[in-house]
Short mmCIF file of C-alpha atoms in Angstrom, two decimals:
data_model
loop_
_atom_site.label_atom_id
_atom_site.label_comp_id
_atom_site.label_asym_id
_atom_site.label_seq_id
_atom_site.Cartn_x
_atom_site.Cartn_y
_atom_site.Cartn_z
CA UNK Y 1200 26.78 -10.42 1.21
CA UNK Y 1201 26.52 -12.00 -1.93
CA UNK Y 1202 26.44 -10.86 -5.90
CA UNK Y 1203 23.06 -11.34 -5.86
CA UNK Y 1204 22.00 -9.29 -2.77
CA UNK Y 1205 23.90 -5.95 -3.61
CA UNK Y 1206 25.87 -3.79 -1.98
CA UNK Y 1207 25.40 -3.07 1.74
CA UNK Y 1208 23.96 0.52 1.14
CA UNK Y 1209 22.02 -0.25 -1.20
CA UNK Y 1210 18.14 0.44 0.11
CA UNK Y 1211 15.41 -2.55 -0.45
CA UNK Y 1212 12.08 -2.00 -0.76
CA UNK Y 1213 8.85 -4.18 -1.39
CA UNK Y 1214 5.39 -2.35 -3.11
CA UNK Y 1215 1.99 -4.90 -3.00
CA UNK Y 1216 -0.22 -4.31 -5.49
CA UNK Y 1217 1.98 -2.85 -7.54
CA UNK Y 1218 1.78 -3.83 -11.63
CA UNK Y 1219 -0.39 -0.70 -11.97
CA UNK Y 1220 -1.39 2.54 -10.92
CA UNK Y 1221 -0.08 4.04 -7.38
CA UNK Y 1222 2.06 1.00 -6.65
CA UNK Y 1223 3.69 1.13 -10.37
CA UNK Y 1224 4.50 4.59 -9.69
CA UNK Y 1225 5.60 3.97 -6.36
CA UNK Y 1226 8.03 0.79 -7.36
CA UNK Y 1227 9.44 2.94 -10.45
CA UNK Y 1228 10.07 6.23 -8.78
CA UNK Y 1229 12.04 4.47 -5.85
CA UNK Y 1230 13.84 2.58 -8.75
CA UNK Y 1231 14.79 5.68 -10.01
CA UNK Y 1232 16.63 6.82 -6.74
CA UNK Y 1233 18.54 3.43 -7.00
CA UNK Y 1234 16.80 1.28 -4.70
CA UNK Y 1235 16.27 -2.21 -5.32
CA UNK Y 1236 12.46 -2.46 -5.48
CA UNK Y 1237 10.65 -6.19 -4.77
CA UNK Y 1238 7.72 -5.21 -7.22
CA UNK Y 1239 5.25 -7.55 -5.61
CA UNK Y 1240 1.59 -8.15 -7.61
CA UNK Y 1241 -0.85 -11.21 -7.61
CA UNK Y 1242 -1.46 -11.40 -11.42
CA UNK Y 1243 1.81 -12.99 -12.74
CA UNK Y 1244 2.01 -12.27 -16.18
CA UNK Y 1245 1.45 -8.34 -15.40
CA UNK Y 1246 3.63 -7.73 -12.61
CA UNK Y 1247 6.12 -9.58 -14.47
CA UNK Y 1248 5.61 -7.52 -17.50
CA UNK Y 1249 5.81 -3.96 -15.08
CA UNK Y 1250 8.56 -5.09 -13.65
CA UNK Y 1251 10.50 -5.52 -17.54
CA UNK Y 1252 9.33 -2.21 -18.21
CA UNK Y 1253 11.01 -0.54 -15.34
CA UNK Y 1254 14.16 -3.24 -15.68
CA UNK Y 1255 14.38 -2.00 -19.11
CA UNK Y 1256 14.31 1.92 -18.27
CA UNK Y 1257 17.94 0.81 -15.11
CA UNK Y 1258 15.73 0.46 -12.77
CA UNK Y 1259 16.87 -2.44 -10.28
CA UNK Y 1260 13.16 -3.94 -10.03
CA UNK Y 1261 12.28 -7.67 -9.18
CA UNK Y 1262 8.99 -9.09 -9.58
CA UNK Y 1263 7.82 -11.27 -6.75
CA UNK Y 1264 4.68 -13.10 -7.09
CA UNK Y 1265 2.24 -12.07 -4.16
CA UNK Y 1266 -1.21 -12.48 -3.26
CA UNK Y 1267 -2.00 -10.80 0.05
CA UNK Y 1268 -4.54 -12.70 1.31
CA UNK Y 1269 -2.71 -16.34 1.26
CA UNK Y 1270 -0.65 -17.08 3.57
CA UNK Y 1271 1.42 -19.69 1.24
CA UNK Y 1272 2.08 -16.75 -1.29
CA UNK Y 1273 3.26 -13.81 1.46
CA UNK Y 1274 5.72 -17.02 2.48
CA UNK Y 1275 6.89 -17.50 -0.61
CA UNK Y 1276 7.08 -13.93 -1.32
CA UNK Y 1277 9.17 -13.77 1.82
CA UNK Y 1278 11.37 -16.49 0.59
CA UNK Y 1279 11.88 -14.67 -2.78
CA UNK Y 1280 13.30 -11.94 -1.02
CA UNK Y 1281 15.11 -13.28 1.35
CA UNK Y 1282 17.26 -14.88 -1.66
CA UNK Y 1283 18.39 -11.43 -2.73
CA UNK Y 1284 18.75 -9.46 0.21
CA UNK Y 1285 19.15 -9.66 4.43
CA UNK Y 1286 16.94 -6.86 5.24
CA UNK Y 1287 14.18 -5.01 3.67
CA UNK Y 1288 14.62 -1.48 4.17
CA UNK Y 1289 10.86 -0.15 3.27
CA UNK Y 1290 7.47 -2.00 2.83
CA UNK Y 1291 4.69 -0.29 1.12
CA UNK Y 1292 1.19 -1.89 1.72
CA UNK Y 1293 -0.72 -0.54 -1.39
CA UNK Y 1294 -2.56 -3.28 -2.56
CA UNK Y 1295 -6.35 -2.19 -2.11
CA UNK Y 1296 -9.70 -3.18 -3.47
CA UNK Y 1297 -13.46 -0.87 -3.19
CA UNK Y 1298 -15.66 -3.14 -2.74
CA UNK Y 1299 -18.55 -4.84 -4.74
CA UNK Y 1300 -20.31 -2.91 -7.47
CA UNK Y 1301 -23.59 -3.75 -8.95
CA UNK Y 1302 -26.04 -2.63 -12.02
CA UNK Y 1303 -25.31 -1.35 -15.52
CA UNK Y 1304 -23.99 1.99 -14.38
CA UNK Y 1305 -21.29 -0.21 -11.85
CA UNK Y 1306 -22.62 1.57 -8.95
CA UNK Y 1307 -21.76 1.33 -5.46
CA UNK Y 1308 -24.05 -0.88 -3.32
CA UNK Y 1309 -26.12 1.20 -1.08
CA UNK Y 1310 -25.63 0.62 3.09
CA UNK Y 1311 -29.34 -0.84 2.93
CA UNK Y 1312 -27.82 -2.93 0.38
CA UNK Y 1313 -25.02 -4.46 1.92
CA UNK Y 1314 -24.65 -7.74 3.90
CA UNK Y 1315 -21.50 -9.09 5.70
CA UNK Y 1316 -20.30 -11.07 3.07
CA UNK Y 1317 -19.77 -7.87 0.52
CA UNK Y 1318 -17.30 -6.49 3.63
CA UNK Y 1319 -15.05 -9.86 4.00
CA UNK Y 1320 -13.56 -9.40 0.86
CA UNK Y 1321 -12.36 -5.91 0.80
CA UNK Y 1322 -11.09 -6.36 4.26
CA UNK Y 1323 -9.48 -9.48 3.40
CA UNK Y 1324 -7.57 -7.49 1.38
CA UNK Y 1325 -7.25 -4.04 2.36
CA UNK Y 1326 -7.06 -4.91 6.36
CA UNK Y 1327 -5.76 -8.57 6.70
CA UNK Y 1328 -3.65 -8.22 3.82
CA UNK Y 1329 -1.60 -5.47 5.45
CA UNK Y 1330 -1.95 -7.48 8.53
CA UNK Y 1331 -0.65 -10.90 6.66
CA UNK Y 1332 2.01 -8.77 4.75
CA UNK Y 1333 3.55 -7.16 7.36
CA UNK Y 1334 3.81 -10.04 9.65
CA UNK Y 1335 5.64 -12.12 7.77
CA UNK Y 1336 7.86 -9.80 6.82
CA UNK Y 1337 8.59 -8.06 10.15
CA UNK Y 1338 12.44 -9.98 10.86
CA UNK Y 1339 13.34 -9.11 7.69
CA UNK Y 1340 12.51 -5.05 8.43
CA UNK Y 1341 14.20 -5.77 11.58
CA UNK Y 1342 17.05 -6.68 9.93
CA UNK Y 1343 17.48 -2.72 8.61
CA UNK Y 1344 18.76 0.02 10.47
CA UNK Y 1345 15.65 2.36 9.79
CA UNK Y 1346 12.89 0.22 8.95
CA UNK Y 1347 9.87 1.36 7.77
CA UNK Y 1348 6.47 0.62 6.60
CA UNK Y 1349 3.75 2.93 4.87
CA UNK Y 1350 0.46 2.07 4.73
CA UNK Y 1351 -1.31 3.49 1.55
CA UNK Y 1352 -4.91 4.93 3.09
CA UNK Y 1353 -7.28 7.43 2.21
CA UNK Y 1354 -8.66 10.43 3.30
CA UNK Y 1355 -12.26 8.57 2.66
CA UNK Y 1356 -10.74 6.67 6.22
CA UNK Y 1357 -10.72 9.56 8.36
CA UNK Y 1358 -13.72 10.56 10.52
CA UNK Y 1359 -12.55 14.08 10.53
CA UNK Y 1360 -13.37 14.10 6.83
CA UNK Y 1361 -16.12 11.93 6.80
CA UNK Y 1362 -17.96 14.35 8.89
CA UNK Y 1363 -16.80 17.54 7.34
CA UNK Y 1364 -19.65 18.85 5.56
CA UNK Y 1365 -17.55 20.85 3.13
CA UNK Y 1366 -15.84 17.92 2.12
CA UNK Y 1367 -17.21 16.08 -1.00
CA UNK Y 1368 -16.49 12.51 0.85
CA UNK Y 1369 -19.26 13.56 3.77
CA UNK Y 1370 -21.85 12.90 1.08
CA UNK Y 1371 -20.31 9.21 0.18
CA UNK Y 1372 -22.61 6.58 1.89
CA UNK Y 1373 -20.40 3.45 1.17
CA UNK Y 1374 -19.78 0.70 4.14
CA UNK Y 1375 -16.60 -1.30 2.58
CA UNK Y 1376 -13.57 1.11 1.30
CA UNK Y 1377 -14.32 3.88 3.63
CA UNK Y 1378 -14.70 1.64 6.53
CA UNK Y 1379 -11.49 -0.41 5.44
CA UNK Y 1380 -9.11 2.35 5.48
CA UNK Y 1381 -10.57 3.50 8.96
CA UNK Y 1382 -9.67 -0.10 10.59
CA UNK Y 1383 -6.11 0.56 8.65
CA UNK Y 1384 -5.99 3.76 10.38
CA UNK Y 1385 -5.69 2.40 13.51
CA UNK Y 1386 -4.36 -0.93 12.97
CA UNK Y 1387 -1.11 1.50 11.85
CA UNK Y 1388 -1.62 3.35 15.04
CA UNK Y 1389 -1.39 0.28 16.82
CA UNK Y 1390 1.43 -1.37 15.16
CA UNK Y 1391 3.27 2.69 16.06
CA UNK Y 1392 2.33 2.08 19.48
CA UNK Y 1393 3.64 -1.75 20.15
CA UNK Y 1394 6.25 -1.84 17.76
CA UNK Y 1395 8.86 0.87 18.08
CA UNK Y 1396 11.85 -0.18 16.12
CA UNK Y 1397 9.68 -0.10 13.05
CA UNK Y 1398 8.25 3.26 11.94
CA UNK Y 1399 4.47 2.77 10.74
CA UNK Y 1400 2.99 5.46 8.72
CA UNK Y 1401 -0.06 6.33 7.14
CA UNK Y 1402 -0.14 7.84 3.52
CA UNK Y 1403 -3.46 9.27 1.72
CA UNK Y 1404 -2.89 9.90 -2.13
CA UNK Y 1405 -5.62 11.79 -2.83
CA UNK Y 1406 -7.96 11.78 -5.51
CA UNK Y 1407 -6.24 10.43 -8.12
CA UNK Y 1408 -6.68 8.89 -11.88
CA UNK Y 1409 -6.72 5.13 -11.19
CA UNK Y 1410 -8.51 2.29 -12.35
CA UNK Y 1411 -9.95 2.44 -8.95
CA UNK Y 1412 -12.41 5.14 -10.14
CA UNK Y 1413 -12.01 4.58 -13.48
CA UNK Y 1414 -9.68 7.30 -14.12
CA UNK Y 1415 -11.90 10.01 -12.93
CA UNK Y 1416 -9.65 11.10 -9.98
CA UNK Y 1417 -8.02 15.13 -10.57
CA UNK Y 1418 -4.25 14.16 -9.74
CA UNK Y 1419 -1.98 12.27 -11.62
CA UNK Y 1420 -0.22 9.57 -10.19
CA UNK Y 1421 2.96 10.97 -9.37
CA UNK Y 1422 1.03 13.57 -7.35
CA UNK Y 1423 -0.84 10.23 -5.85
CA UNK Y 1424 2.48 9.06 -4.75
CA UNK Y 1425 4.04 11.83 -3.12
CA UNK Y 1426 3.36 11.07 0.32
CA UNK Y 1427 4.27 7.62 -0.13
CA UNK Y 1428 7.53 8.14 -1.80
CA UNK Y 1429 7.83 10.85 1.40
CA UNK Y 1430 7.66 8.56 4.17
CA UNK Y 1431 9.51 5.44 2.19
CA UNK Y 1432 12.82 8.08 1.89
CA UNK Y 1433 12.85 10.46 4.61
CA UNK Y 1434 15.38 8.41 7.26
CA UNK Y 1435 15.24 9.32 10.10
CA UNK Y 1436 12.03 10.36 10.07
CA UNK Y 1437 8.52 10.25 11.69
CA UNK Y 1438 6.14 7.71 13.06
CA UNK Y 1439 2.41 7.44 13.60
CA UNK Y 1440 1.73 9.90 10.69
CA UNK Y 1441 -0.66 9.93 8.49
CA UNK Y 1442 -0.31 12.63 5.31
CA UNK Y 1443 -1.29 13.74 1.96
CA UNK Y 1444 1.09 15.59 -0.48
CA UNK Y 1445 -0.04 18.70 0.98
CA UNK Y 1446 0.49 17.72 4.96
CA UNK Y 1447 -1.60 15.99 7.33
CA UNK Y 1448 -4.52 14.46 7.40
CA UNK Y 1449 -6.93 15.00 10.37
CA UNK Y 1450 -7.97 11.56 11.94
#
C-alpha cells in the first residue's frame, strides 16, 4: 500500500450527504477516532468547505464529489476512492430528502394532494440512491475484513410506530418520507438476507435539529448520530438491526 492510501489498520469510511447536519456529524466524529472519512456531498463548494473544516481540526477527511442519483458521479466517486485506499471499511447511506412542500407556511402536501411524480424524487434519492450507492461500491466493502453498511432511517419508517397511537408520528399523514424509509427498511433487510459477508444495518436518529425540519427537532446532532456512529464502530458486531440511541426500533 501506498503513501497515499495509509496504513493497513487504518479504518475507511464513506458518509453521503454529508456537508451538513447528521452526515457532518457523522464524517467528523469518525474523524475523530482516526478513521479516514470519504466525506461524500453533491454540492461541491460545501462539502469541500466541511471537509477543510474537519481537515483543519486533524481530522483525516477527503471530500469526494457525489450525487446519489447519477450513476456517472457514484462511478467517479468510486474511482476517487479507490485512488486512496483498497477497501472501504464502513459506508453510511445518509443522504435523504422529505419530499415536496407547498404554500406560504412550506407545508407538507396532503395524501389527496399527491401524485406519482412528487414520490419519484424522494425515492430517487432516499431508496435508489442507497440502492446506486451501495452497488457500486460493494467490491470495494468486500475488500475489508468486517464490512459494513448503515443505512440512516427513521422511526417515521416503521409500521410499528406508524400505528402506535401514543406516538406523535401516528398522526403524520405524509406519502413520500415516511413511505421512503419503509422501502429502506426492507431493502436493508434484504440486502442482510442475500448478502452475508456485508453487515447491513438500519439506524433511526431520532428527532433531531436539522435543516430537515428546520431545526425544530429536540436532540442535538450528536445525539442524532449515536446509533450511526454505533453500528459504523462496533466490529464484530450485528446485522439486520435497526436502532435508535436508546435500542431498537420495532419494525
Amino acid at each position: 500500500m501506498n503513501e497515499a492510501q495509509g496504513t493497513p489498520d487504518t479504518t475507511t469510511a464513506l458518509v453521503t450527504g454529508a456537508n451538513k447536519g447528521l452526515g457532518y456529524e457523522t464524517a467528523r466524529r469518525l474523524g475523530a477516532l482516526g478513521w479516514r472519512v470519504f466525506l461524500g456531498a453533491r454540492d461541491e463548494e460545501r462539502g469541500q468547505e466541511a471537509a477543510e473544516r474537519l481537515t483543519a481540526g486533524g481530522a483525516d477527511v477527503r471530500f469526494v464529489p457525489l450525487d446519489v442519483t447519477s450513476d456517472d458521479s457514484v462511478a467517479a466517486a468510486v474511482r476517487a476512492v479507490r485512488d486512496s485506499t483498497d477497501r472501504l471499511d464502513v459506508l453510511v447511506n445518509n443522504a435523504g430528502i422529505t419530499g415536496e412542500k407547498v404554500g406560504p407556511m412550506d407545508r407538507l402536501i396532503k395524501p389527496e394532494e399527491t401524485l406519482p411524480q412528487h414520490l419519484i424524487p424522494v425515492f430517487r434519492v432516499n431508496v435508489f440512491g442507497p440502492v446506486r450507492v451501495t452497488q457500486a461500491f460493494l467490491p470495494l466493502l468486500r475488500a475489508a475484513d468486517d464490512p459494513r453498511v448503515v443505512m440512516v432511517s427513521s422511526g417515521a419508517g416503521s409500521l410499528t410506530v406508524a400505528t402506535d397511537p401514543k406516538r406523535p408520528e401516528s398522526a403524520v399523514a405524509h406519502l413520500m418520507y415516511p413511505v421512503s424509509k419503509a422501502a429502506l427498511n426492507m431493502l436493508t433487510v434484504q440486502y442482510a438476507n442475500g448478502i452475508p459477508d456485508v453487515r447491513f444495518n438500519l439506524a433511526d436518529p431520532g428527532f433531531t435539529a436539522t435543516d430537515l425540519n428546520h431545526h425544530q427537532g429536540t436532540q442535538t446532532v450528536t445525539e442524532g448520530t449515536d446509533a450511526i456512529v454505533e453500528f459504523a464502530t462496533t466490529s464484530p458486531g450485528p446485522t439486520r438491526q435497526y436502532r435508535d440511541r436508546n435500542g431498537d426500533v420495532p419494525w
